[in-house]
Each structure stands twice: as structure tokens, then as C-alpha cells.
Short mmCIF file of C-alpha atoms in Angstrom, two decimals:
data_model
loop_
_atom_site.label_atom_id
_atom_site.label_comp_id
_atom_site.label_asym_id
_atom_site.label_seq_id
_atom_site.Cartn_x
_atom_site.Cartn_y
_atom_site.Cartn_z
CA MET A 23 -5.98 59.15 9.63
CA LEU A 24 -7.64 62.58 9.65
CA THR A 25 -7.19 63.14 13.37
CA ALA A 26 -4.11 60.98 13.98
CA SER A 27 -1.85 62.09 16.82
CA THR A 28 0.95 59.52 16.47
CA SER A 29 2.70 57.79 13.59
CA LEU A 30 0.75 54.56 14.20
CA TRP A 31 -1.75 55.85 11.61
CA TYR A 32 0.84 55.07 8.95
CA LEU A 33 -0.05 51.38 8.97
CA TYR A 34 -3.47 52.31 7.62
CA ALA A 35 -2.05 54.79 5.11
CA LEU A 36 -0.23 51.89 3.43
CA VAL A 37 -3.62 50.53 2.35
CA VAL A 38 -4.41 53.87 0.70
CA TYR A 39 -1.01 54.01 -1.04
CA PHE A 40 -1.31 50.43 -2.26
CA THR A 41 -4.78 50.97 -3.71
CA LEU A 42 -3.97 54.28 -5.39
CA CYS A 43 -0.75 52.97 -6.95
CA LYS A 44 -2.68 50.04 -8.42
CA LEU A 45 -5.41 52.26 -9.84
CA LEU A 46 -3.08 54.96 -11.21
CA SER A 47 -0.30 52.74 -12.58
CA ARG A 48 -1.13 53.77 -16.18
CA TRP A 49 -0.18 57.38 -15.44
CA LYS A 50 3.04 56.88 -13.51
CA VAL A 51 5.08 59.85 -14.75
CA PRO A 52 2.40 62.57 -14.43
CA MET A 53 1.36 61.16 -11.07
CA LEU A 54 4.94 61.25 -9.78
CA VAL A 55 5.23 64.89 -10.82
CA LEU A 56 1.93 65.67 -9.12
CA LEU A 57 2.90 63.81 -5.95
CA ALA A 58 6.29 65.56 -5.84
CA LEU A 59 4.61 68.95 -6.13
CA ALA A 60 2.08 67.95 -3.47
CA SER A 61 4.89 66.84 -1.15
CA LEU A 62 6.51 70.27 -1.50
CA ALA A 63 3.28 72.26 -1.32
CA ILE A 64 2.05 70.58 1.86
CA ASN A 65 4.95 72.16 3.77
CA VAL A 66 3.73 75.69 3.04
CA LEU A 67 -0.01 75.01 2.61
CA PRO A 68 -0.80 72.33 5.21
CA LEU A 69 -4.18 70.70 5.61
CA PRO A 70 -6.01 71.02 8.94
CA TRP A 71 -5.23 67.39 9.78
CA TRP A 72 -1.77 66.22 10.83
CA GLY A 73 -2.31 62.67 9.58
CA MET A 74 -3.34 63.68 6.07
CA ASN A 75 -0.44 66.13 5.83
CA SER A 76 1.95 63.23 6.36
CA VAL A 77 0.05 61.00 3.91
CA VAL A 78 0.42 63.62 1.18
CA ARG A 79 4.04 64.41 2.05
CA ASN A 80 5.21 60.78 1.95
CA ALA A 81 3.14 59.44 -0.95
CA ILE A 82 5.94 60.24 -3.42
CA TYR A 83 8.36 57.84 -1.72
CA TYR A 84 5.95 54.91 -1.71
CA SER A 85 4.96 55.56 -5.32
CA LEU A 86 8.58 55.65 -6.49
CA GLY A 87 9.20 52.30 -4.86
CA ALA A 88 5.97 50.74 -6.10
CA TRP A 89 6.34 51.84 -9.73
CA TYR A 90 10.09 52.05 -10.27
CA GLY A 91 11.57 50.13 -7.35
CA ALA A 92 13.33 47.47 -9.45
CA GLN A 93 14.81 50.01 -11.88
CA LEU A 94 15.96 52.30 -9.06
CA MET A 95 17.60 49.42 -7.21
CA ALA A 96 19.47 48.35 -10.35
CA TRP A 97 20.59 51.97 -10.93
CA MET A 98 21.70 52.35 -7.32
CA LYS A 99 23.77 49.17 -7.45
CA GLY A 100 25.58 50.29 -10.59
CA LEU A 101 26.15 53.87 -9.44
CA THR A 102 29.78 54.72 -8.69
CA LEU A 103 29.82 57.56 -6.15
CA ARG A 104 33.46 58.41 -6.76
CA ARG A 105 32.81 58.90 -10.44
CA TYR A 106 29.89 61.24 -9.91
CA TRP A 107 31.05 62.97 -6.74
CA LEU A 108 30.89 66.45 -8.27
CA PRO A 109 27.25 66.37 -9.47
CA LEU A 110 26.27 64.64 -6.23
CA ALA A 111 28.01 67.35 -4.21
CA LEU A 112 26.26 70.08 -6.23
CA PHE A 113 22.91 68.37 -5.79
CA ALA A 114 23.58 68.02 -2.04
CA ALA A 115 24.39 71.74 -1.75
CA ILE A 116 21.19 72.68 -3.59
CA ALA A 117 19.20 70.19 -1.51
CA VAL A 118 20.47 71.71 1.75
CA VAL A 119 19.51 75.21 0.58
CA LEU A 120 16.04 73.95 -0.35
CA TRP A 121 15.73 72.22 3.01
CA PHE A 122 16.24 75.56 4.75
CA ALA A 123 13.57 76.93 2.40
CA ASN A 124 11.12 74.33 3.79
CA ALA A 125 11.45 72.03 0.75
CA PRO A 126 12.98 68.82 2.16
CA LEU A 127 12.11 66.48 -0.72
CA PRO A 128 15.46 66.67 -2.64
CA LEU A 129 17.52 66.16 0.54
CA CYS A 130 15.33 63.24 1.58
CA LEU A 131 15.74 61.55 -1.80
CA LEU A 132 19.51 62.04 -1.68
CA SER A 133 19.64 60.67 1.87
CA ILE A 134 17.70 57.58 0.84
CA LEU A 135 20.09 56.99 -2.06
CA LEU A 136 23.20 57.34 0.10
CA ILE A 137 21.85 55.13 2.88
CA MET A 138 20.86 52.40 0.42
CA LYS A 139 24.27 52.63 -1.25
CA LEU A 140 26.01 52.39 2.12
CA PHE A 141 24.21 49.22 3.16
CA TYR A 142 24.54 47.67 -0.29
CA SER A 143 28.29 48.31 -0.24
CA MET A 144 28.55 46.77 3.23
CA GLU A 145 26.60 43.74 2.04
CA GLN A 146 28.99 43.33 -0.88
CA ARG A 147 32.05 43.68 1.33
CA TYR A 148 30.98 41.38 4.14
CA SER A 149 29.76 37.91 3.18
CA VAL A 150 26.22 36.97 4.22
CA GLN A 151 26.31 34.32 6.94
CA PRO A 152 23.75 33.09 9.49
CA ASN A 153 25.60 34.89 12.28
CA ASN A 154 26.15 38.09 10.29
CA LEU A 155 24.94 41.18 12.18
CA PHE A 156 22.58 42.38 9.44
CA ASN A 157 21.17 38.87 9.02
CA ILE A 158 20.46 38.66 12.74
CA ILE A 159 18.74 42.05 12.74
CA GLY A 160 16.76 41.19 9.60
CA SER A 161 15.51 37.92 11.05
CA ASN A 162 14.28 39.76 14.15
CA THR A 163 12.40 42.52 12.32
CA ILE A 164 9.04 41.76 13.93
CA ALA A 165 10.44 41.90 17.45
CA ILE A 166 12.41 45.08 16.80
CA TYR A 167 9.48 46.85 15.13
CA THR A 168 6.87 45.98 17.75
CA THR A 169 9.06 46.91 20.70
CA HIS A 170 10.54 50.04 19.14
CA ARG A 171 7.10 51.65 18.88
CA ILE A 172 6.78 51.65 22.68
CA LEU A 173 10.27 53.07 23.15
CA ILE A 174 9.92 55.78 20.50
CA GLU A 175 6.62 56.98 21.95
CA ALA A 176 8.21 57.13 25.42
CA PHE A 177 11.30 58.96 24.12
CA SER A 178 9.10 61.41 22.21
CA LEU A 179 6.92 62.24 25.20
CA PHE A 180 9.97 62.86 27.37
CA PHE A 181 12.17 64.83 24.99
CA ILE A 182 9.38 66.91 23.45
CA GLY A 183 8.30 67.93 26.93
CA GLU A 184 11.86 68.83 27.84
CA LEU A 185 12.46 70.85 24.68
CA ASN A 186 9.13 72.65 24.89
CA GLY A 187 10.06 73.68 28.40
CA ALA A 188 12.90 75.74 26.93
CA GLY A 189 15.20 74.69 29.74
CA TRP A 190 17.95 73.24 27.57
CA PRO A 191 20.79 75.39 26.16
CA VAL A 192 21.10 75.59 22.39
CA TRP A 193 24.21 73.40 22.31
CA ALA A 194 22.36 70.64 24.19
CA GLU A 195 19.42 70.74 21.77
CA LEU A 196 21.77 70.54 18.79
CA THR A 197 23.63 67.62 20.39
CA LEU A 198 20.35 65.81 20.96
CA ILE A 199 19.30 66.31 17.33
CA MET A 200 22.63 64.95 16.09
CA VAL A 201 22.92 62.01 18.49
CA TYR A 202 19.29 60.94 18.94
CA PRO A 203 18.72 59.13 15.59
CA LEU A 204 21.69 56.75 15.92
CA ALA A 205 21.35 56.39 19.70
CA SER A 206 17.64 55.55 19.49
CA LEU A 207 18.32 53.11 16.63
CA LEU A 208 20.90 51.30 18.76
CA VAL A 209 18.68 51.19 21.85
CA CYS A 210 15.61 50.01 19.93
CA THR A 211 17.59 47.31 18.13
CA LEU A 212 19.15 45.97 21.32
CA VAL A 213 15.83 46.01 23.18
CA GLY A 214 14.10 44.24 20.27
CA LEU A 215 16.76 41.53 20.15
CA GLY A 216 16.52 41.14 23.91
CA ALA A 217 12.73 40.88 23.76
CA ARG A 218 12.97 38.17 21.08
CA LYS A 219 15.46 36.18 23.17
CA LEU A 220 13.35 36.52 26.31
CA SER A 221 10.20 35.54 24.43
CA GLY A 222 11.90 32.43 23.07
CA ALA A 223 13.05 31.40 26.53
CA LEU A 224 9.70 31.98 28.27
CA PHE A 225 7.05 31.29 25.63
CA GLY A 226 8.74 29.33 22.84
CA ASP A 227 8.88 32.43 20.63
CA LEU A 228 5.09 32.53 20.43
CA PHE A 229 4.86 36.31 20.06
CA PHE A 230 7.44 36.99 17.35
CA SER A 231 7.26 34.03 14.95
CA PRO A 232 4.96 34.16 11.89
CA PRO A 233 1.86 31.90 12.18
CA ALA A 234 3.07 29.65 9.36
CA LEU A 235 6.28 28.84 11.25
CA GLN A 236 4.38 28.16 14.45
CA ALA A 237 1.95 25.84 12.65
CA SER A 238 4.76 23.82 11.09
CA ARG A 239 6.36 23.03 14.44
#
């Protein structure tokens, strides 16, 4: 993790997060404050190692989920955005200002809340059925995750090289930043679903089914 050059190191960081959250569970509140401050400080006082910078920056999110995940989910489900639109708008404005000041934590937390609320609302509106889009995507998580790593690394190598070459106009760079997240999500999802279907046709779904399911067949 000290000398990591890609985000694949994050799989090993989960072991560190899991262990620390178990050991420090008696001091949740002071640890959350400390981790939040560390997440902000690492942006202006980075460590020499890229991997450890990311471990420190993202520890707050894992800890919140590990210690208060159930309470936060219950709060999110009961939150009415229309009722609290004004404080949310004020918080969003402050979060954007802080983001420009190299303090992205508030904006990230707000984004997580809004994304979770969006998908929860969609789940409530559309009944869960075997052929439901989200159910199909959820049941193919392994295939989508394993194949998306290859695609993301390829996209990153290409686009980073292009942008570092300074050959793109500013409007093209801004368009890429705005379009890339959703476009890459769509491409990775479709490729993952296609890989799962092809695997099932050629190898009986050997590569993307959990061992327990394979053993029961």
C-alpha cells in the first residue's frame, strides 16, 4: 500500500479498516473527529506515498459505515428532501466553497447522501422483480466489478496521456469531466453483463458464480 500506483491496493486497505474499526469501536466519536480532520489535512499535508494518502483520506467513510451504518440508513430513509431543502442548499453551497479550498469531505458526504436517497426512492417507486434492472445489475456484481477494473485502467491510461499532452481545448476537457463518470459507468455495466452472459454460454458460468453455488449444482 505504501508504493501503490493503482487503486487495486484498496482491496488490501479494507483489511486495515476492518481491523482498526474493531479495535477502536469503544472510542467511535473521538475517532470519527480525528479521521475527519485527517481526511482534510491529508489534502494539504500529503504523505510521501500515494497509497497511504488515499487510505487516510477515505478511512472516515468506511468508519462511518462500520460504526453508524444502520442508524445512518434509517435516517436517510426517513429524510424528506423537500422539507429540508433550504438547509441542504446552504450546506451544498458551503461544501462547494470548501471543495475549491481543497477540502472535499463535506461535498463528498453530501453526494453520498443524495445518491443513496436517489436509489432508495427509485427502489420504493419501482417494485423489485427478478427482471428489474437494478436486480439484474446487483446479481451480476462480480462480473461487473472484475471486468470494470480492466476497462477503467485502460481508460485512465488513454485519457490521462491525452490530457497531460495539453492538446485538448478547455471545453473538451470540461466535457470529458462531466460526461466520463456516467459514460464509463454505462460501458462498464454493459461489458460486465456481456461477460457474464458469454461466460455462462461457454463455461457454464464457472468464472462468475460463488463457489458455494457451483458446489451445489
